[in-house]
Coordinates of N, CA and C in Angstrom, one line a residue:
M1 N -6.4 5.9 11.9 CA -6.6 4.7 12.1 C -7.8 3.4 13.0
W2 N -7.9 2.4 12.2 CA -9.5 1.9 13.0 C -9.5 0.7 12.0
G3 N -10.1 0.2 12.3 CA -10.7 -1.1 11.6 C -11.8 -0.8 10.4
G4 N -11.4 -2.3 9.4 CA -12.1 -2.2 8.3 C -13.8 -2.7 8.2
G5 N -14.5 -2.4 9.3 CA -15.7 -3.0 9.4 C -16.3 -1.7 8.4
F6 N -17.7 -1.9 8.5 CA -18.7 -0.7 7.7 C -18.3 0.8 8.2
A7 N -18.1 0.6 9.7 CA -18.2 2.0 10.5 C -16.6 2.5 9.8
G8 N -15.7 2.0 9.9 CA -14.4 2.0 9.4 C -14.6 3.1 8.1
L9 N -14.6 1.8 7.2 CA -14.7 2.2 5.8 C -15.5 3.5 5.0
N10 N -16.6 3.6 6.1 CA -17.6 4.8 6.0 C -16.4 6.3 6.4
F11 N -16.1 6.0 7.4 CA -15.3 7.0 8.0 C -14.1 7.0 7.1
I12 N -13.2 6.2 6.0 CA -12.4 6.6 5.5 C -13.1 7.4 4.5
K13 N -13.9 6.9 3.7 CA -14.5 7.7 2.8 C -14.6 9.0 3.2
S14 N -15.5 9.6 4.1 CA -15.4 10.7 4.7 C -14.7 11.7 4.5
L15 N -13.3 11.2 4.9 CA -12.2 11.9 4.5 C -11.6 12.4 3.5
K16 N -12.2 11.4 2.2 CA -11.1 11.2 1.0 C -10.6 12.6 0.5
N17 N -11.5 13.8 0.2 CA -11.0 14.8 0.2 C -10.2 15.8 1.2
E18 N -9.7 15.1 2.2 CA -8.9 16.0 3.4 C -7.9 16.0 3.5
Q19 N -6.6 17.2 3.5 CA -5.5 16.7 3.8 C -5.1 16.1 5.1
V20 N -5.2 14.7 5.2 CA -4.8 13.7 6.5 C -4.3 12.7 5.5
D21 N -3.5 12.2 6.6 CA -2.8 10.7 6.3 C -4.0 9.7 6.9
I22 N -4.2 8.8 6.3 CA -4.7 7.8 7.6 C -4.3 6.3 7.3
I23 N -4.2 5.9 8.1 CA -3.6 4.2 8.2 C -4.8 3.2 9.0
L24 N -5.1 2.6 7.9 CA -6.1 1.3 8.5 C -5.6 0.4 8.6
I25 N -5.5 -0.3 10.2 CA -5.0 -1.0 11.0 C -6.0 -2.0 10.8
D26 N -5.8 -3.1 10.4 CA -6.8 -4.8 10.6 C -6.2 -5.5 10.4
K27 N -6.7 -6.8 11.7 CA -6.0 -7.7 11.1 C -5.8 -8.8 10.1
N28 N -6.9 -8.5 9.4 CA -7.1 -9.1 8.2 C -7.0 -8.1 6.8
N29 N -6.4 -8.2 5.8 CA -7.0 -7.6 4.5 C -8.4 -7.8 3.6
Y30 N -9.4 -8.0 4.5 CA -10.5 -8.1 3.5 C -11.5 -7.1 4.6
H31 N -12.5 -7.4 3.9 CA -13.5 -6.6 4.4 C -15.0 -7.7 4.4
V32 N -15.4 -8.2 5.1 CA -16.4 -9.3 5.0 C -18.3 -8.5 5.5
F33 N -18.8 -9.2 4.3 CA -20.6 -9.1 4.2 C -20.9 -10.0 5.0
R34 N -21.2 -10.4 5.8 CA -21.9 -12.1 6.7 C -23.2 -11.9 5.9
P35 N -23.6 -12.8 5.0 CA -24.8 -13.0 4.5 C -25.6 -13.7 5.1
L36 N -26.9 -13.4 4.4 CA -27.7 -14.1 5.3 C -27.8 -16.0 5.0
I37 N -28.3 -16.6 6.2 CA -28.4 -17.8 6.1 C -29.3 -18.7 4.6
Y38 N -29.8 -17.6 4.2 CA -31.1 -18.5 2.9 C -30.2 -18.0 1.8
Q39 N -29.3 -16.9 1.9 CA -28.1 -16.5 0.5 C -27.5 -17.8 0.2
V40 N -26.9 -18.2 1.8 CA -25.9 -19.1 1.8 C -26.5 -20.6 1.5
A41 N -27.4 -20.9 1.8 CA -28.2 -22.1 1.7 C -28.4 -22.4 0.1
T42 N -29.2 -21.2 -0.3 CA -29.0 -21.1 -1.8 C -28.2 -21.2 -2.7
A43 N -26.6 -20.5 -2.3 CA -26.1 -20.4 -3.4 C -26.1 -19.1 -4.0
G44 N -27.2 -18.3 -3.5 CA -27.2 -17.1 -4.1 C -26.2 -15.7 -4.5
L45 N -25.2 -16.1 -3.8 CA -24.2 -14.8 -3.7 C -22.9 -15.7 -3.7
E46 N -22.1 -15.1 -5.1 CA -21.2 -15.3 -5.6 C -19.8 -14.8 -4.6
P47 N -18.5 -15.8 -3.9 CA -17.3 -15.8 -3.2 C -17.3 -14.1 -3.2
G48 N -16.9 -13.5 -4.0 CA -16.9 -11.9 -4.1 C -17.3 -11.4 -4.0
A49 N -18.8 -12.2 -3.4 CA -20.1 -10.8 -2.7 C -19.9 -11.0 -1.3
I50 N -19.0 -11.6 -0.5 CA -18.9 -11.9 0.7 C -17.8 -11.7 1.2
S51 N -16.7 -11.5 0.5 CA -15.4 -10.7 1.0 C -14.8 -9.8 -0.3
E52 N -13.9 -8.6 0.5 CA -13.6 -8.0 -0.4 C -11.9 -7.4 0.1
S53 N -11.0 -7.3 -0.8 CA -9.7 -6.7 0.1 C -10.1 -5.7 0.1
L54 N -9.3 -5.0 1.5 CA -9.4 -3.6 2.0 C -8.6 -2.6 1.1
R55 N -7.3 -3.1 0.5 CA -6.9 -2.5 -0.2 C -7.1 -2.3 -1.7
G56 N -8.5 -3.3 -2.2 CA -9.2 -3.1 -3.3 C -10.0 -2.1 -3.0
M57 N -10.4 -1.9 -2.1 CA -11.7 -1.0 -1.5 C -10.9 0.5 -1.3
C58 N -9.5 0.6 -1.2 CA -8.8 1.8 -0.8 C -8.4 2.4 -1.8
H59 N -8.2 1.4 -3.3 CA -7.1 1.6 -3.6 C -7.0 3.6 -4.7
K60 N -8.4 3.6 -4.7 CA -8.3 5.1 -5.3 C -8.3 6.2 -4.3
Q61 N -8.2 5.9 -3.3 CA -8.3 7.0 -2.1 C -6.9 7.3 -1.9
K62 N -6.1 7.9 -2.3 CA -4.5 8.1 -2.0 C -3.9 8.6 -0.5
N63 N -5.0 9.0 0.1 CA -4.2 9.1 1.5 C -5.0 8.2 2.9
V64 N -5.0 6.4 2.4 CA -5.0 5.7 2.8 C -4.0 4.7 2.8
H65 N -3.5 4.2 4.0 CA -2.3 3.4 4.1 C -2.8 2.4 4.9
I66 N -2.6 0.9 4.4 CA -3.0 -0.1 5.1 C -2.1 -1.0 5.7
R67 N -1.9 -1.4 6.9 CA -1.4 -2.1 7.4 C -2.0 -3.5 8.1
E68 N -1.8 -4.5 7.6 CA -2.2 -5.7 8.2 C -1.8 -5.9 9.5
A69 N -2.3 -6.3 10.6 CA -1.8 -5.9 12.2 C -2.9 -6.0 12.9
E70 N -2.8 -6.5 14.4 CA -3.7 -6.9 15.3 C -3.5 -5.6 16.2
A71 N -4.3 -4.7 16.5 CA -3.9 -3.9 18.1 C -3.8 -4.5 19.2
K72 N -2.7 -4.4 19.7 CA -2.9 -4.9 20.9 C -2.8 -3.8 22.5
E73 N -2.3 -2.6 22.0 CA -2.3 -1.6 23.2 C -2.7 -0.3 22.8
V74 N -3.5 0.7 23.7 CA -3.2 1.8 22.9 C -2.8 2.8 24.3
L75 N -1.9 3.3 24.1 CA -0.9 4.1 25.1 C -1.5 6.3 25.3
I76 N -2.5 5.8 25.3 CA -3.3 7.3 25.3 C -2.1 8.5 25.7
D77 N -1.6 8.4 26.6 CA -0.8 9.8 27.1 C 0.6 9.9 26.0
K78 N 0.3 8.9 25.4 CA 2.2 9.0 24.7 C 1.4 9.0 23.0
Y79 N 0.0 8.6 22.8 CA -0.6 8.8 21.3 C 0.5 8.0 20.6
K80 N 0.7 6.7 21.3 CA 0.6 5.6 20.3 C 0.2 4.4 20.4
L81 N -0.6 3.7 19.3 CA -1.1 2.2 19.3 C -0.2 1.1 19.2
V82 N 0.2 0.1 20.0 CA 0.8 -0.9 19.8 C 0.1 -1.8 19.1
T83 N 1.0 -2.4 18.0 CA -0.1 -3.1 17.5 C 1.4 -4.8 17.4
S84 N 0.9 -5.9 16.6 CA 1.5 -6.9 16.2 C 2.7 -6.6 15.6
A85 N 2.4 -5.9 14.8 CA 3.7 -5.6 13.7 C 4.2 -4.1 14.3
G86 N 4.5 -4.1 15.5 CA 5.1 -2.5 15.9 C 4.1 -1.2 16.3
T87 N 4.6 -0.3 17.0 CA 4.1 1.1 17.1 C 3.9 1.9 16.2
V88 N 2.6 2.5 16.2 CA 2.4 3.6 15.2 C 1.6 4.7 16.1
D89 N 2.5 6.2 15.6 CA 2.0 7.4 16.4 C 0.9 8.1 15.7
Y90 N -0.2 8.6 16.6 CA -0.8 9.0 15.7 C -1.4 10.4 16.4
D91 N -2.1 11.5 15.5 CA -2.5 12.6 16.5 C -4.3 12.0 16.7
Y92 N -5.0 11.5 15.8 CA -6.3 11.4 16.1 C -6.4 9.8 16.0
L93 N -6.9 9.0 17.3 CA -7.1 7.4 17.1 C -9.0 7.3 16.6
V94 N -9.0 6.6 15.9 CA -10.9 6.3 15.9 C -10.7 4.6 15.7
L95 N -11.2 4.3 16.6 CA -11.5 2.8 16.6 C -12.6 2.4 16.4
A96 N -12.9 1.5 15.3 CA -14.7 1.4 14.6 C -13.9 0.0 14.6

């Protein structure tokens, strides 16, 4: 479980062929690439180049499940992550 930034998405991709269940938890369902100011000022980017759906980015990877929620608390001794959508049990927790 982790966020949908560059680090989280690259980690997910590295586990593509592993027999693990991945739950990606992010409070938004999109990955944002922050453009440089000149790219915005010159309209050098299409809107689709700035943000993309996490579900769309991970849809081919069958071991990924996406939950739109905000992490609230980590109960380390109980292996639980408390989110705005409920509590999730985990074996390994990666925060990225």
